[in-house]
Amino acid sequence: DRSDQDIKDVTKSALALNPDFVMAVDLPDYFRGREIGEVPDLITAECLAQGMNAGQILRATSPLAGAKAIVDQLQDGDLALLLALSERDEIFELLA
């Protein structure tokens, strides 16, 4: 039950790490009354407000799909921080 401001604040905190990309994903089991796309839209808007360009903000249909997209782009020496509330076992399997 996070407010819009809570989501914006968490996004700002993540952006303090100066990421090259941000992946925004809907979590259907955690909508808590929100509409599809609402949370990723908030994350996107905050990223843009904080100076990221649209090309740095990615979207996926699930945490696993997002993790796959990120992992596929990684090169030697890259660092990826994957925060996943669901599909963790599948993401760990992907990384193994």
mmCIF file with all atom_site columns, C-alpha atoms in Angstrom:
data_model
loop_
_atom_site.group_PDB
_atom_site.id
_atom_site.type_symbol
_atom_site.label_atom_id
_atom_site.label_alt_id
_atom_site.label_comp_id
_atom_site.label_asym_id
_atom_site.label_entity_id
_atom_site.label_seq_id
_atom_site.pdbx_PDB_ins_code
_atom_site.Cartn_x
_atom_site.Cartn_y
_atom_site.Cartn_z
_atom_site.occupancy
_atom_site.B_iso_or_equiv
_atom_site.pdbx_formal_charge
_atom_site.auth_seq_id
_atom_site.auth_comp_id
_atom_site.auth_asym_id
_atom_site.auth_atom_id
_atom_site.pdbx_PDB_model_num
ATOM 1  C CA . ASP A 1 1  ? 0.000  0.000   0.000   1.00 0.00 ? 1  ASP A CA 1
ATOM 2  C CA . ARG A 1 2  ? 2.570  2.537   -1.112  1.00 0.00 ? 2  ARG A CA 1
ATOM 3  C CA . SER A 1 3  ? 1.588  6.099   -1.870  1.00 0.00 ? 3  SER A CA 1
ATOM 4  C CA . ASP A 1 4  ? 2.643  7.804   -5.079  1.00 0.00 ? 4  ASP A CA 1
ATOM 5  C CA . GLN A 1 5  ? 5.126  9.795   -3.001  1.00 0.00 ? 5  GLN A CA 1
ATOM 6  C CA . ASP A 1 6  ? 6.598  6.596   -1.504  1.00 0.00 ? 6  ASP A CA 1
ATOM 7  C CA . ILE A 1 7  ? 7.174  5.230   -5.007  1.00 0.00 ? 7  ILE A CA 1
ATOM 8  C CA . LYS A 1 8  ? 8.770  8.504   -6.115  1.00 0.00 ? 8  LYS A CA 1
ATOM 9  C CA . ASP A 1 9  ? 11.007 8.544   -3.026  1.00 0.00 ? 9  ASP A CA 1
ATOM 10 C CA . VAL A 1 10 ? 12.180 4.959   -3.592  1.00 0.00 ? 10 VAL A CA 1
ATOM 11 C CA . THR A 1 11 ? 12.874 5.792   -7.235  1.00 0.00 ? 11 THR A CA 1
ATOM 12 C CA . LYS A 1 12 ? 14.925 8.849   -6.205  1.00 0.00 ? 12 LYS A CA 1
ATOM 13 C CA . SER A 1 13 ? 16.910 6.691   -3.780  1.00 0.00 ? 13 SER A CA 1
ATOM 14 C CA . ALA A 1 14 ? 17.677 4.174   -6.534  1.00 0.00 ? 14 ALA A CA 1
ATOM 15 C CA . LEU A 1 15 ? 18.690 6.986   -8.882  1.00 0.00 ? 15 LEU A CA 1
ATOM 16 C CA . ALA A 1 16 ? 21.235 8.192   -6.310  1.00 0.00 ? 16 ALA A CA 1
ATOM 17 C CA . LEU A 1 17 ? 23.300 5.183   -7.424  1.00 0.00 ? 17 LEU A CA 1
ATOM 18 C CA . ASN A 1 18 ? 23.523 6.773   -10.919 1.00 0.00 ? 18 ASN A CA 1
ATOM 19 C CA . PRO A 1 19 ? 22.277 3.764   -12.892 1.00 0.00 ? 19 PRO A CA 1
ATOM 20 C CA . ASP A 1 20 ? 22.687 3.642   -16.653 1.00 0.00 ? 20 ASP A CA 1
ATOM 21 C CA . PHE A 1 21 ? 19.245 2.012   -16.932 1.00 0.00 ? 21 PHE A CA 1
ATOM 22 C CA . VAL A 1 22 ? 16.151 1.455   -14.815 1.00 0.00 ? 22 VAL A CA 1
ATOM 23 C CA . MET A 1 23 ? 13.742 -1.412  -15.457 1.00 0.00 ? 23 MET A CA 1
ATOM 24 C CA . ALA A 1 24 ? 10.131 -0.788  -14.388 1.00 0.00 ? 24 ALA A CA 1
ATOM 25 C CA . VAL A 1 25 ? 7.868  -3.824  -14.043 1.00 0.00 ? 25 VAL A CA 1
ATOM 26 C CA . ASP A 1 26 ? 4.277  -4.387  -12.949 1.00 0.00 ? 26 ASP A CA 1
ATOM 27 C CA . LEU A 1 27 ? 3.702  -6.903  -10.167 1.00 0.00 ? 27 LEU A CA 1
ATOM 28 C CA . PRO A 1 28 ? 0.110  -8.172  -10.544 1.00 0.00 ? 28 PRO A CA 1
ATOM 29 C CA . ASP A 1 29 ? 0.112  -9.853  -7.123  1.00 0.00 ? 29 ASP A CA 1
ATOM 30 C CA . TYR A 1 30 ? 0.881  -6.480  -5.541  1.00 0.00 ? 30 TYR A CA 1
ATOM 31 C CA . PHE A 1 31 ? -1.441 -4.075  -7.399  1.00 0.00 ? 31 PHE A CA 1
ATOM 32 C CA . ARG A 1 32 ? -3.369 -3.249  -4.200  1.00 0.00 ? 32 ARG A CA 1
ATOM 33 C CA . GLY A 1 33 ? -6.019 -1.332  -6.111  1.00 0.00 ? 33 GLY A CA 1
ATOM 34 C CA . ARG A 1 34 ? -3.711 0.205   -8.707  1.00 0.00 ? 34 ARG A CA 1
ATOM 35 C CA . GLU A 1 35 ? -4.189 -0.215  -12.442 1.00 0.00 ? 35 GLU A CA 1
ATOM 36 C CA . ILE A 1 36 ? -1.865 -2.083  -14.811 1.00 0.00 ? 36 ILE A CA 1
ATOM 37 C CA . GLY A 1 37 ? 1.026  0.211   -15.707 1.00 0.00 ? 37 GLY A CA 1
ATOM 38 C CA . GLU A 1 38 ? 0.372  2.717   -12.926 1.00 0.00 ? 38 GLU A CA 1
ATOM 39 C CA . VAL A 1 39 ? 3.497  2.000   -10.859 1.00 0.00 ? 39 VAL A CA 1
ATOM 40 C CA . PRO A 1 40 ? 5.838  1.747   -13.871 1.00 0.00 ? 40 PRO A CA 1
ATOM 41 C CA . ASP A 1 41 ? 4.340  5.039   -15.080 1.00 0.00 ? 41 ASP A CA 1
ATOM 42 C CA . LEU A 1 42 ? 5.167  6.665   -11.723 1.00 0.00 ? 42 LEU A CA 1
ATOM 43 C CA . ILE A 1 43 ? 8.700  5.261   -11.828 1.00 0.00 ? 43 ILE A CA 1
ATOM 44 C CA . THR A 1 44 ? 9.154  6.455   -15.411 1.00 0.00 ? 44 THR A CA 1
ATOM 45 C CA . ALA A 1 45 ? 7.864  9.944   -14.625 1.00 0.00 ? 45 ALA A CA 1
ATOM 46 C CA . GLU A 1 46 ? 10.196 10.266  -11.637 1.00 0.00 ? 46 GLU A CA 1
ATOM 47 C CA . CYS A 1 47 ? 13.186 9.024   -13.624 1.00 0.00 ? 47 CYS A CA 1
ATOM 48 C CA . LEU A 1 48 ? 12.466 11.623  -16.303 1.00 0.00 ? 48 LEU A CA 1
ATOM 49 C CA . ALA A 1 49 ? 11.964 14.336  -13.673 1.00 0.00 ? 49 ALA A CA 1
ATOM 50 C CA . GLN A 1 50 ? 15.360 13.440  -12.196 1.00 0.00 ? 50 GLN A CA 1
ATOM 51 C CA . GLY A 1 51 ? 17.115 13.822  -15.554 1.00 0.00 ? 51 GLY A CA 1
ATOM 52 C CA . MET A 1 52 ? 17.170 10.373  -17.099 1.00 0.00 ? 52 MET A CA 1
ATOM 53 C CA . ASN A 1 53 ? 16.271 10.168  -20.759 1.00 0.00 ? 53 ASN A CA 1
ATOM 54 C CA . ALA A 1 54 ? 13.493 7.936   -22.027 1.00 0.00 ? 54 ALA A CA 1
ATOM 55 C CA . GLY A 1 55 ? 15.978 5.504   -23.585 1.00 0.00 ? 55 GLY A CA 1
ATOM 56 C CA . GLN A 1 56 ? 17.381 4.701   -20.148 1.00 0.00 ? 56 GLN A CA 1
ATOM 57 C CA . ILE A 1 57 ? 14.008 3.575   -18.789 1.00 0.00 ? 57 ILE A CA 1
ATOM 58 C CA . LEU A 1 58 ? 13.066 0.040   -19.725 1.00 0.00 ? 58 LEU A CA 1
ATOM 59 C CA . ARG A 1 59 ? 9.900  -1.936  -19.107 1.00 0.00 ? 59 ARG A CA 1
ATOM 60 C CA . ALA A 1 60 ? 9.185  -5.631  -18.888 1.00 0.00 ? 60 ALA A CA 1
ATOM 61 C CA . THR A 1 61 ? 6.128  -7.784  -18.360 1.00 0.00 ? 61 THR A CA 1
ATOM 62 C CA . SER A 1 62 ? 7.530  -9.552  -15.296 1.00 0.00 ? 62 SER A CA 1
ATOM 63 C CA . PRO A 1 63 ? 10.539 -9.480  -12.983 1.00 0.00 ? 63 PRO A CA 1
ATOM 64 C CA . LEU A 1 64 ? 11.991 -12.527 -14.764 1.00 0.00 ? 64 LEU A CA 1
ATOM 65 C CA . ALA A 1 65 ? 11.550 -10.943 -18.192 1.00 0.00 ? 65 ALA A CA 1
ATOM 66 C CA . GLY A 1 66 ? 13.188 -7.769  -16.866 1.00 0.00 ? 66 GLY A CA 1
ATOM 67 C CA . ALA A 1 67 ? 16.104 -9.705  -15.399 1.00 0.00 ? 67 ALA A CA 1
ATOM 68 C CA . LYS A 1 68 ? 16.592 -11.572 -18.693 1.00 0.00 ? 68 LYS A CA 1
ATOM 69 C CA . ALA A 1 69 ? 16.612 -8.297  -20.619 1.00 0.00 ? 69 ALA A CA 1
ATOM 70 C CA . ILE A 1 70 ? 19.211 -6.800  -18.277 1.00 0.00 ? 70 ILE A CA 1
ATOM 71 C CA . VAL A 1 71 ? 21.409 -9.903  -18.183 1.00 0.00 ? 71 VAL A CA 1
ATOM 72 C CA . ASP A 1 72 ? 21.357 -10.093 -21.989 1.00 0.00 ? 72 ASP A CA 1
ATOM 73 C CA . GLN A 1 73 ? 22.817 -6.575  -22.153 1.00 0.00 ? 73 GLN A CA 1
ATOM 74 C CA . LEU A 1 74 ? 25.586 -7.041  -19.591 1.00 0.00 ? 74 LEU A CA 1
ATOM 75 C CA . GLN A 1 75 ? 29.197 -6.904  -20.680 1.00 0.00 ? 75 GLN A CA 1
ATOM 76 C CA . ASP A 1 76 ? 32.367 -7.824  -18.792 1.00 0.00 ? 76 ASP A CA 1
ATOM 77 C CA . GLY A 1 77 ? 32.848 -5.469  -15.863 1.00 0.00 ? 77 GLY A CA 1
ATOM 78 C CA . ASP A 1 78 ? 29.189 -4.344  -15.727 1.00 0.00 ? 78 ASP A CA 1
ATOM 79 C CA . LEU A 1 79 ? 27.282 -4.325  -12.475 1.00 0.00 ? 79 LEU A CA 1
ATOM 80 C CA . ALA A 1 80 ? 23.556 -4.992  -12.308 1.00 0.00 ? 80 ALA A CA 1
ATOM 81 C CA . LEU A 1 81 ? 21.420 -4.574  -9.214  1.00 0.00 ? 81 LEU A CA 1
ATOM 82 C CA . LEU A 1 82 ? 18.320 -6.733  -9.549  1.00 0.00 ? 82 LEU A CA 1
ATOM 83 C CA . LEU A 1 83 ? 15.594 -6.012  -7.014  1.00 0.00 ? 83 LEU A CA 1
ATOM 84 C CA . ALA A 1 84 ? 12.854 -8.607  -7.352  1.00 0.00 ? 84 ALA A CA 1
ATOM 85 C CA . LEU A 1 85 ? 9.842  -9.058  -5.117  1.00 0.00 ? 85 LEU A CA 1
ATOM 86 C CA . SER A 1 86 ? 8.562  -12.057 -7.052  1.00 0.00 ? 86 SER A CA 1
ATOM 87 C CA . GLU A 1 87 ? 9.991  -14.746 -9.346  1.00 0.00 ? 87 GLU A CA 1
ATOM 88 C CA . ARG A 1 88 ? 13.189 -14.754 -7.281  1.00 0.00 ? 88 ARG A CA 1
ATOM 89 C CA . ASP A 1 89 ? 13.816 -18.486 -7.642  1.00 0.00 ? 89 ASP A CA 1
ATOM 90 C CA . GLU A 1 90 ? 13.548 -18.203 -11.414 1.00 0.00 ? 90 GLU A CA 1
ATOM 91 C CA . ILE A 1 91 ? 15.887 -15.185 -11.428 1.00 0.00 ? 91 ILE A CA 1
ATOM 92 C CA . PHE A 1 92 ? 18.444 -17.019 -9.276  1.00 0.00 ? 92 PHE A CA 1
ATOM 93 C CA . GLU A 1 93 ? 18.224 -19.930 -11.713 1.00 0.00 ? 93 GLU A CA 1
ATOM 94 C CA . LEU A 1 94 ? 18.827 -17.537 -14.609 1.00 0.00 ? 94 LEU A CA 1
ATOM 95 C CA . LEU A 1 95 ? 21.907 -16.133 -12.896 1.00 0.00 ? 95 LEU A CA 1
ATOM 96 C CA . ALA A 1 96 ? 23.326 -19.564 -12.078 1.00 0.00 ? 96 ALA A CA 1
#
